């Protein structure tokens, strides 16, 4: 097809550049067509940013970073061209990321741009509050966690700290549900009469300090919903490779694997009812708003898939089918096994840490 007059031939080759320029045309003219890259440290937070992407997907960061890590971006690649043309990079939830992630991007940007300046001379804005959750370091001491934060990196000496002192979200809040924020018992006012109203669960949640408290609250509120409760059991199995001996297969039976609870894996039996709010615990399709932390509402409980309506992000109201997925624990276990189950958890309640990357809502706190 003919090339649009306002674009050069080079612009039409790189789809990444075109995506970053796909904004309001009049606003882009006023800003002289400058490219701004929005990234976040989690999938659900990236949905809250215009054109947002996760830092790992946009920068090619390795999952397990170390001091010598770099980004998997090649010279003269489409990603490299995007970085060359970018004027500003906004990184949300920066305190949650390990310092080696920022240092990896710094080394990569210097190599791509061939400029010996911080991040290759590009302006990088690091957002979020250090009083929220810090990087998760497995079996680390307090000192190790502090050492893993961005302000323990040599890059921090080149950062300028700018503080926000006025809460604009509360000032612009006009919703009655947000105004009526008060501690209560384990209840959601108007639950049964509004359970099919997507706005109801979109703007409310119960916050609790631990996963055990969250499960207790979720089970209690699930029992209040009308309708039949459907139970979905997981399929757990050991990996059959050279690291798994036959003796282990006898010791770690299927019944034992069903009892294992660890980070990223839910219980063997999931109980759902139509109308219940749930949350994704895996990234499935970011373009369609299905990321780790996305809130949904169950509309139909099928045998192989669950029909759900999205309640958060930019795809609110869209209907999605959620299948079972093979979930594999990453670390912390002496054996290798996999669990095939729906990547969902009931989310009448959520932990305070999980709520920090979700949309704003009226919240009720439950003490442990």
GROMACS .gro file of C-alpha atoms in nm:
model
  368
    1UNK     CA    1   0.000   0.000   0.000
    2UNK     CA    2   0.110   0.363  -0.045
    3UNK     CA    3   0.330   0.501   0.231
    4UNK     CA    4   0.158   0.777   0.434
    5UNK     CA    5   0.305   1.118   0.355
    6UNK     CA    6   0.372   1.209   0.716
    7UNK     CA    7   0.597   0.905   0.766
    8UNK     CA    8   0.929   0.831   0.608
    9UNK     CA    9   1.007   0.494   0.449
   10UNK     CA   10   1.231   0.402   0.743
   11UNK     CA   11   0.946   0.448   0.989
   12UNK     CA   12   0.725   0.194   0.814
   13UNK     CA   13   0.987  -0.080   0.840
   14UNK     CA   14   1.011  -0.097   1.220
   15UNK     CA   15   0.677  -0.193   1.373
   16UNK     CA   16   0.810  -0.116   1.722
   17UNK     CA   17   0.869   0.246   1.627
   18UNK     CA   18   0.525   0.271   1.468
   19UNK     CA   19   0.362   0.134   1.784
   20UNK     CA   20   0.535   0.396   1.997
   21UNK     CA   21   0.419   0.670   1.759
   22UNK     CA   22   0.059   0.544   1.756
   23UNK     CA   23  -0.081   0.814   1.982
   24UNK     CA   24  -0.291   1.127   1.942
   25UNK     CA   25  -0.159   1.293   1.627
   26UNK     CA   26  -0.212   1.652   1.743
   27UNK     CA   27  -0.035   1.579   2.069
   28UNK     CA   28   0.252   1.415   1.881
   29UNK     CA   29   0.289   1.724   1.660
   30UNK     CA   30   0.315   1.944   1.967
   31UNK     CA   31   0.580   1.712   2.111
   32UNK     CA   32   0.759   1.692   1.771
   33UNK     CA   33   0.692   1.319   1.737
   34UNK     CA   34   0.923   1.220   2.021
   35UNK     CA   35   0.905   0.857   2.130
   36UNK     CA   36   0.834   0.785   2.497
   37UNK     CA   37   0.879   0.427   2.624
   38UNK     CA   38   0.658   0.328   2.918
   39UNK     CA   39   0.765   0.013   3.102
   40UNK     CA   40   0.669  -0.141   3.434
   41UNK     CA   41   0.805  -0.408   3.663
   42UNK     CA   42   0.486  -0.617   3.648
   43UNK     CA   43   0.228  -0.707   3.387
   44UNK     CA   44  -0.073  -0.551   3.560
   45UNK     CA   45   0.111  -0.223   3.619
   46UNK     CA   46   0.208  -0.204   3.252
   47UNK     CA   47  -0.162  -0.210   3.160
   48UNK     CA   48  -0.213   0.113   3.354
   49UNK     CA   49   0.039   0.299   3.136
   50UNK     CA   50  -0.040   0.421   2.783
   51UNK     CA   51   0.141   0.184   2.549
   52UNK     CA   52   0.301   0.019   2.850
   53UNK     CA   53   0.519  -0.293   2.838
   54UNK     CA   54   0.690  -0.497   3.107
   55UNK     CA   55   1.058  -0.421   3.156
   56UNK     CA   56   1.159  -0.781   3.084
   57UNK     CA   57   0.977  -0.794   2.750
   58UNK     CA   58   1.079  -0.448   2.629
   59UNK     CA   59   1.443  -0.456   2.741
   60UNK     CA   60   1.508  -0.829   2.704
   61UNK     CA   61   1.615  -0.861   3.066
   62UNK     CA   62   1.713  -1.210   3.184
   63UNK     CA   63   1.490  -1.373   3.446
   64UNK     CA   64   1.781  -1.444   3.680
   65UNK     CA   65   2.003  -1.136   3.678
   66UNK     CA   66   2.357  -1.112   3.809
   67UNK     CA   67   2.632  -0.853   3.819
   68UNK     CA   68   2.745  -0.919   3.461
   69UNK     CA   69   2.397  -0.943   3.304
   70UNK     CA   70   2.310  -0.752   2.987
   71UNK     CA   71   1.993  -0.718   2.782
   72UNK     CA   72   1.932  -0.953   2.489
   73UNK     CA   73   1.919  -0.675   2.228
   74UNK     CA   74   2.141  -0.690   1.921
   75UNK     CA   75   2.299  -0.402   1.736
   76UNK     CA   76   2.094  -0.280   1.435
   77UNK     CA   77   1.789  -0.476   1.555
   78UNK     CA   78   1.438  -0.320   1.567
   79UNK     CA   79   1.469  -0.291   1.946
   80UNK     CA   80   1.804  -0.113   1.910
   81UNK     CA   81   1.654   0.134   1.662
   82UNK     CA   82   1.369   0.200   1.906
   83UNK     CA   83   1.618   0.285   2.181
   84UNK     CA   84   1.814   0.511   1.949
   85UNK     CA   85   1.503   0.711   1.859
   86UNK     CA   86   1.357   0.720   2.211
   87UNK     CA   87   1.372   1.051   2.396
   88UNK     CA   88   1.239   0.935   2.733
   89UNK     CA   89   1.202   0.605   2.921
   90UNK     CA   90   0.953   0.586   3.210
   91UNK     CA   91   1.007   0.283   3.436
   92UNK     CA   92   0.724   0.224   3.683
   93UNK     CA   93   0.763   0.028   4.008
   94UNK     CA   94   1.139   0.070   3.993
   95UNK     CA   95   1.206  -0.013   4.362
   96UNK     CA   96   1.068  -0.365   4.301
   97UNK     CA   97   1.343  -0.448   4.050
   98UNK     CA   98   1.690  -0.575   4.134
   99UNK     CA   99   1.967  -0.320   4.084
  100UNK     CA  100   2.132  -0.554   3.834
  101UNK     CA  101   1.835  -0.497   3.598
  102UNK     CA  102   1.910  -0.125   3.578
  103UNK     CA  103   2.282  -0.188   3.546
  104UNK     CA  104   2.215  -0.437   3.265
  105UNK     CA  105   2.010  -0.177   3.077
  106UNK     CA  106   2.279   0.086   3.137
  107UNK     CA  107   2.550  -0.135   2.985
  108UNK     CA  108   2.328  -0.229   2.690
  109UNK     CA  109   2.228   0.131   2.615
  110UNK     CA  110   2.590   0.244   2.622
  111UNK     CA  111   2.681  -0.033   2.378
  112UNK     CA  112   2.394   0.035   2.138
  113UNK     CA  113   2.430   0.413   2.136
  114UNK     CA  114   2.810   0.403   2.166
  115UNK     CA  115   2.794   0.682   2.420
  116UNK     CA  116   2.975   0.655   2.753
  117UNK     CA  117   2.702   0.827   2.952
  118UNK     CA  118   2.441   0.698   3.197
  119UNK     CA  119   2.188   0.493   2.995
  120UNK     CA  120   2.363   0.608   2.677
  121UNK     CA  121   2.262   0.969   2.744
  122UNK     CA  122   1.886   0.893   2.746
  123UNK     CA  123   1.657   1.038   3.012
  124UNK     CA  124   1.515   0.763   3.237
  125UNK     CA  125   1.243   0.832   3.494
  126UNK     CA  126   1.217   0.578   3.777
  127UNK     CA  127   0.877   0.586   3.948
  128UNK     CA  128   0.719   0.452   4.269
  129UNK     CA  129   0.771   0.465   4.645
  130UNK     CA  130   1.057   0.296   4.832
  131UNK     CA  131   0.820   0.241   5.126
  132UNK     CA  132   0.643  -0.022   4.919
  133UNK     CA  133   0.768  -0.372   4.841
  134UNK     CA  134   1.139  -0.406   4.759
  135UNK     CA  135   1.309  -0.664   4.531
  136UNK     CA  136   1.237  -1.025   4.625
  137UNK     CA  137   1.565  -1.203   4.694
  138UNK     CA  138   1.534  -1.570   4.781
  139UNK     CA  139   1.647  -1.656   5.135
  140UNK     CA  140   1.817  -1.319   5.172
  141UNK     CA  141   1.885  -1.118   5.484
  142UNK     CA  142   1.769  -0.761   5.536
  143UNK     CA  143   2.112  -0.637   5.429
  144UNK     CA  144   2.102  -0.843   5.110
  145UNK     CA  145   1.762  -0.701   5.014
  146UNK     CA  146   1.875  -0.344   5.077
  147UNK     CA  147   2.189  -0.410   4.872
  148UNK     CA  148   1.969  -0.528   4.582
  149UNK     CA  149   1.774  -0.201   4.555
  150UNK     CA  150   1.844   0.065   4.293
  151UNK     CA  151   1.965   0.319   4.549
  152UNK     CA  152   2.246   0.080   4.643
  153UNK     CA  153   2.374   0.084   4.284
  154UNK     CA  154   2.649   0.319   4.162
  155UNK     CA  155   2.388   0.449   3.915
  156UNK     CA  156   2.203   0.612   4.205
  157UNK     CA  157   2.474   0.877   4.236
  158UNK     CA  158   2.359   1.017   3.901
  159UNK     CA  159   1.988   1.021   3.990
  160UNK     CA  160   1.793   1.329   4.090
  161UNK     CA  161   1.522   1.256   4.348
  162UNK     CA  162   1.192   1.437   4.291
  163UNK     CA  163   0.916   1.392   4.551
  164UNK     CA  164   0.541   1.419   4.498
  165UNK     CA  165   0.367   1.580   4.795
  166UNK     CA  166   0.003   1.611   4.682
  167UNK     CA  167  -0.231   1.312   4.640
  168UNK     CA  168  -0.409   1.398   4.314
  169UNK     CA  169  -0.604   1.071   4.307
  170UNK     CA  170  -0.788   1.144   4.631
  171UNK     CA  171  -0.857   1.504   4.531
  172UNK     CA  172  -1.016   1.395   4.202
  173UNK     CA  173  -1.214   1.111   4.361
  174UNK     CA  174  -1.587   1.165   4.338
  175UNK     CA  175  -1.714   0.806   4.360
  176UNK     CA  176  -1.936   0.739   4.664
  177UNK     CA  177  -1.774   0.398   4.703
  178UNK     CA  178  -1.434   0.561   4.750
  179UNK     CA  179  -1.562   0.827   4.984
  180UNK     CA  180  -1.715   0.568   5.217
  181UNK     CA  181  -1.389   0.409   5.328
  182UNK     CA  182  -1.404   0.270   5.679
  183UNK     CA  183  -1.280  -0.040   5.863
  184UNK     CA  184  -1.543  -0.313   5.889
  185UNK     CA  185  -1.570  -0.681   5.954
  186UNK     CA  186  -1.523  -0.951   5.694
  187UNK     CA  187  -1.791  -0.831   5.456
  188UNK     CA  188  -1.846  -0.640   5.135
  189UNK     CA  189  -2.153  -0.413   5.165
  190UNK     CA  190  -2.414  -0.493   4.900
  191UNK     CA  191  -2.233  -0.808   4.782
  192UNK     CA  192  -2.533  -1.021   4.687
  193UNK     CA  193  -2.733  -0.738   4.528
  194UNK     CA  194  -2.438  -0.615   4.316
  195UNK     CA  195  -2.248  -0.935   4.237
  196UNK     CA  196  -2.330  -0.909   3.864
  197UNK     CA  197  -2.235  -0.542   3.846
  198UNK     CA  198  -1.881  -0.526   3.705
  199UNK     CA  199  -1.827  -0.182   3.857
  200UNK     CA  200  -1.886  -0.323   4.205
  201UNK     CA  201  -1.585  -0.560   4.212
  202UNK     CA  202  -1.380  -0.327   3.996
  203UNK     CA  203  -1.379  -0.064   4.269
  204UNK     CA  204  -1.361  -0.275   4.586
  205UNK     CA  205  -1.131  -0.517   4.762
  206UNK     CA  206  -1.049  -0.641   5.110
  207UNK     CA  207  -0.682  -0.608   5.204
  208UNK     CA  208  -0.514  -0.854   5.438
  209UNK     CA  209  -0.152  -0.894   5.555
  210UNK     CA  210  -0.090  -1.263   5.474
  211UNK     CA  211  -0.193  -1.524   5.216
  212UNK     CA  212  -0.348  -1.738   5.491
  213UNK     CA  213  -0.574  -1.451   5.597
  214UNK     CA  214  -0.664  -1.383   5.233
  215UNK     CA  215  -0.769  -1.746   5.180
  216UNK     CA  216  -0.985  -1.740   5.494
  217UNK     CA  217  -1.167  -1.426   5.382
  218UNK     CA  218  -1.210  -1.556   5.026
  219UNK     CA  219  -1.356  -1.887   5.147
  220UNK     CA  220  -1.598  -1.706   5.378
  221UNK     CA  221  -1.728  -1.467   5.112
  222UNK     CA  222  -1.745  -1.741   4.849
  223UNK     CA  223  -1.980  -1.932   5.078
  224UNK     CA  224  -2.216  -1.632   5.079
  225UNK     CA  225  -2.261  -1.634   4.701
  226UNK     CA  226  -2.568  -1.807   4.561
  227UNK     CA  227  -2.535  -2.086   4.310
  228UNK     CA  228  -2.350  -2.414   4.278
  229UNK     CA  229  -1.984  -2.430   4.374
  230UNK     CA  230  -1.765  -2.609   4.121
  231UNK     CA  231  -1.440  -2.775   4.225
  232UNK     CA  232  -1.145  -2.804   3.982
  233UNK     CA  233  -0.863  -3.041   4.074
  234UNK     CA  234  -0.508  -3.001   3.947
  235UNK     CA  235  -0.299  -3.264   3.768
  236UNK     CA  236   0.043  -3.288   3.936
  237UNK     CA  237   0.338  -3.489   3.807
  238UNK     CA  238   0.714  -3.519   3.841
  239UNK     CA  239   0.959  -3.426   3.566
  240UNK     CA  240   1.106  -3.731   3.397
  241UNK     CA  241   1.463  -3.620   3.327
  242UNK     CA  242   1.813  -3.706   3.428
  243UNK     CA  243   1.787  -3.510   3.752
  244UNK     CA  244   1.487  -3.707   3.876
  245UNK     CA  245   1.566  -4.056   4.000
  246UNK     CA  246   1.315  -4.342   4.004
  247UNK     CA  247   1.338  -4.352   4.383
  248UNK     CA  248   1.211  -3.994   4.397
  249UNK     CA  249   0.908  -4.088   4.189
  250UNK     CA  250   0.819  -4.347   4.451
  251UNK     CA  251   0.878  -4.113   4.744
  252UNK     CA  252   0.706  -3.810   4.595
  253UNK     CA  253   0.373  -3.963   4.500
  254UNK     CA  254   0.094  -3.776   4.323
  255UNK     CA  255  -0.091  -3.745   4.653
  256UNK     CA  256   0.214  -3.578   4.808
  257UNK     CA  257   0.257  -3.339   4.514
  258UNK     CA  258  -0.107  -3.235   4.556
  259UNK     CA  259  -0.026  -3.103   4.904
  260UNK     CA  260   0.269  -2.879   4.802
  261UNK     CA  261   0.204  -2.506   4.835
  262UNK     CA  262   0.468  -2.258   4.721
  263UNK     CA  263   0.504  -1.919   4.554
  264UNK     CA  264   0.331  -1.908   4.217
  265UNK     CA  265   0.134  -2.229   4.274
  266UNK     CA  266  -0.211  -2.245   4.428
  267UNK     CA  267  -0.393  -2.528   4.601
  268UNK     CA  268  -0.475  -2.863   4.446
  269UNK     CA  269  -0.850  -2.788   4.456
  270UNK     CA  270  -0.988  -2.458   4.326
  271UNK     CA  271  -1.348  -2.372   4.413
  272UNK     CA  272  -1.538  -2.123   4.197
  273UNK     CA  273  -1.893  -1.993   4.166
  274UNK     CA  274  -2.050  -1.787   3.891
  275UNK     CA  275  -2.011  -1.418   3.977
  276UNK     CA  276  -1.701  -1.462   4.191
  277UNK     CA  277  -1.408  -1.220   4.134
  278UNK     CA  278  -1.077  -1.387   4.051
  279UNK     CA  279  -0.723  -1.276   3.973
  280UNK     CA  280  -0.474  -1.407   3.719
  281UNK     CA  281  -0.140  -1.531   3.855
  282UNK     CA  282   0.030  -1.572   3.516
  283UNK     CA  283   0.094  -1.356   3.210
  284UNK     CA  284  -0.117  -1.495   2.924
  285UNK     CA  285  -0.177  -1.219   2.668
  286UNK     CA  286  -0.073  -0.865   2.755
  287UNK     CA  287  -0.229  -0.715   2.443
  288UNK     CA  288  -0.568  -0.844   2.558
  289UNK     CA  289  -0.510  -0.736   2.917
  290UNK     CA  290  -0.442  -1.083   3.059
  291UNK     CA  291  -0.144  -1.033   3.289
  292UNK     CA  292  -0.036  -1.141   3.633
  293UNK     CA  293  -0.262  -0.940   3.866
  294UNK     CA  294  -0.551  -0.878   3.626
  295UNK     CA  295  -0.891  -0.899   3.800
  296UNK     CA  296  -1.174  -1.089   3.631
  297UNK     CA  297  -1.524  -1.209   3.714
  298UNK     CA  298  -1.640  -1.563   3.640
  299UNK     CA  299  -1.939  -1.564   3.406
  300UNK     CA  300  -1.954  -1.935   3.320
  301UNK     CA  301  -1.785  -2.242   3.468
  302UNK     CA  302  -1.709  -2.487   3.191
  303UNK     CA  303  -1.530  -2.820   3.202
  304UNK     CA  304  -1.209  -2.721   3.022
  305UNK     CA  305  -1.224  -2.339   3.025
  306UNK     CA  306  -1.369  -2.061   3.239
  307UNK     CA  307  -1.555  -1.772   3.076
  308UNK     CA  308  -1.454  -1.450   3.252
  309UNK     CA  309  -1.508  -1.076   3.220
  310UNK     CA  310  -1.208  -0.844   3.268
  311UNK     CA  311  -1.250  -0.601   3.559
  312UNK     CA  312  -0.921  -0.408   3.552
  313UNK     CA  313  -0.685  -0.241   3.308
  314UNK     CA  314  -0.775  -0.095   2.968
  315UNK     CA  315  -0.978  -0.398   2.852
  316UNK     CA  316  -1.255  -0.369   3.111
  317UNK     CA  317  -1.569  -0.554   3.004
  318UNK     CA  318  -1.401  -0.784   2.750
  319UNK     CA  319  -1.496  -1.152   2.769
  320UNK     CA  320  -1.211  -1.402   2.783
  321UNK     CA  321  -1.176  -1.780   2.803
  322UNK     CA  322  -0.918  -1.892   3.059
  323UNK     CA  323  -0.777  -2.246   3.005
  324UNK     CA  324  -0.576  -2.467   3.234
  325UNK     CA  325  -0.202  -2.404   3.218
  326UNK     CA  326   0.107  -2.600   3.318
  327UNK     CA  327   0.253  -2.417   3.618
  328UNK     CA  328   0.611  -2.488   3.723
  329UNK     CA  329   0.765  -2.364   4.051
  330UNK     CA  330   1.083  -2.172   3.979
  331UNK     CA  331   1.286  -2.206   4.297
  332UNK     CA  332   1.284  -2.324   4.655
  333UNK     CA  333   1.201  -2.694   4.608
  334UNK     CA  334   1.436  -2.996   4.606
  335UNK     CA  335   1.232  -3.168   4.333
  336UNK     CA  336   1.112  -3.071   3.987
  337UNK     CA  337   0.741  -3.109   3.925
  338UNK     CA  338   0.458  -2.940   3.738
  339UNK     CA  339   0.098  -2.857   3.820
  340UNK     CA  340  -0.170  -2.826   3.551
  341UNK     CA  341  -0.443  -2.599   3.682
  342UNK     CA  342  -0.632  -2.279   3.609
  343UNK     CA  343  -0.396  -1.978   3.669
  344UNK     CA  344  -0.658  -1.809   3.887
  345UNK     CA  345  -0.720  -1.732   4.252
  346UNK     CA  346  -1.035  -1.600   4.417
  347UNK     CA  347  -0.990  -1.228   4.487
  348UNK     CA  348  -1.257  -1.098   4.718
  349UNK     CA  349  -0.947  -1.023   4.924
  350UNK     CA  350  -0.582  -0.974   4.834
  351UNK     CA  351  -0.259  -0.908   5.016
  352UNK     CA  352  -0.151  -0.548   5.068
  353UNK     CA  353   0.159  -0.607   4.853
  354UNK     CA  354  -0.052  -0.735   4.563
  355UNK     CA  355  -0.285  -0.435   4.583
  356UNK     CA  356   0.000  -0.189   4.533
  357UNK     CA  357   0.012  -0.263   4.160
  358UNK     CA  358  -0.363  -0.274   4.105
  359UNK     CA  359  -0.613   0.000   4.028
  360UNK     CA  360  -0.739   0.231   4.299
  361UNK     CA  361  -1.039   0.101   4.491
  362UNK     CA  362  -1.226   0.141   4.815
  363UNK     CA  363  -1.062  -0.100   5.057
  364UNK     CA  364  -1.147  -0.267   5.384
  365UNK     CA  365  -0.863  -0.390   5.602
  366UNK     CA  366  -0.866  -0.719   5.789
  367UNK     CA  367  -0.620  -0.777   6.070
  368UNK     CA  368  -0.453  -1.113   6.112
   0.00000   0.00000   0.00000
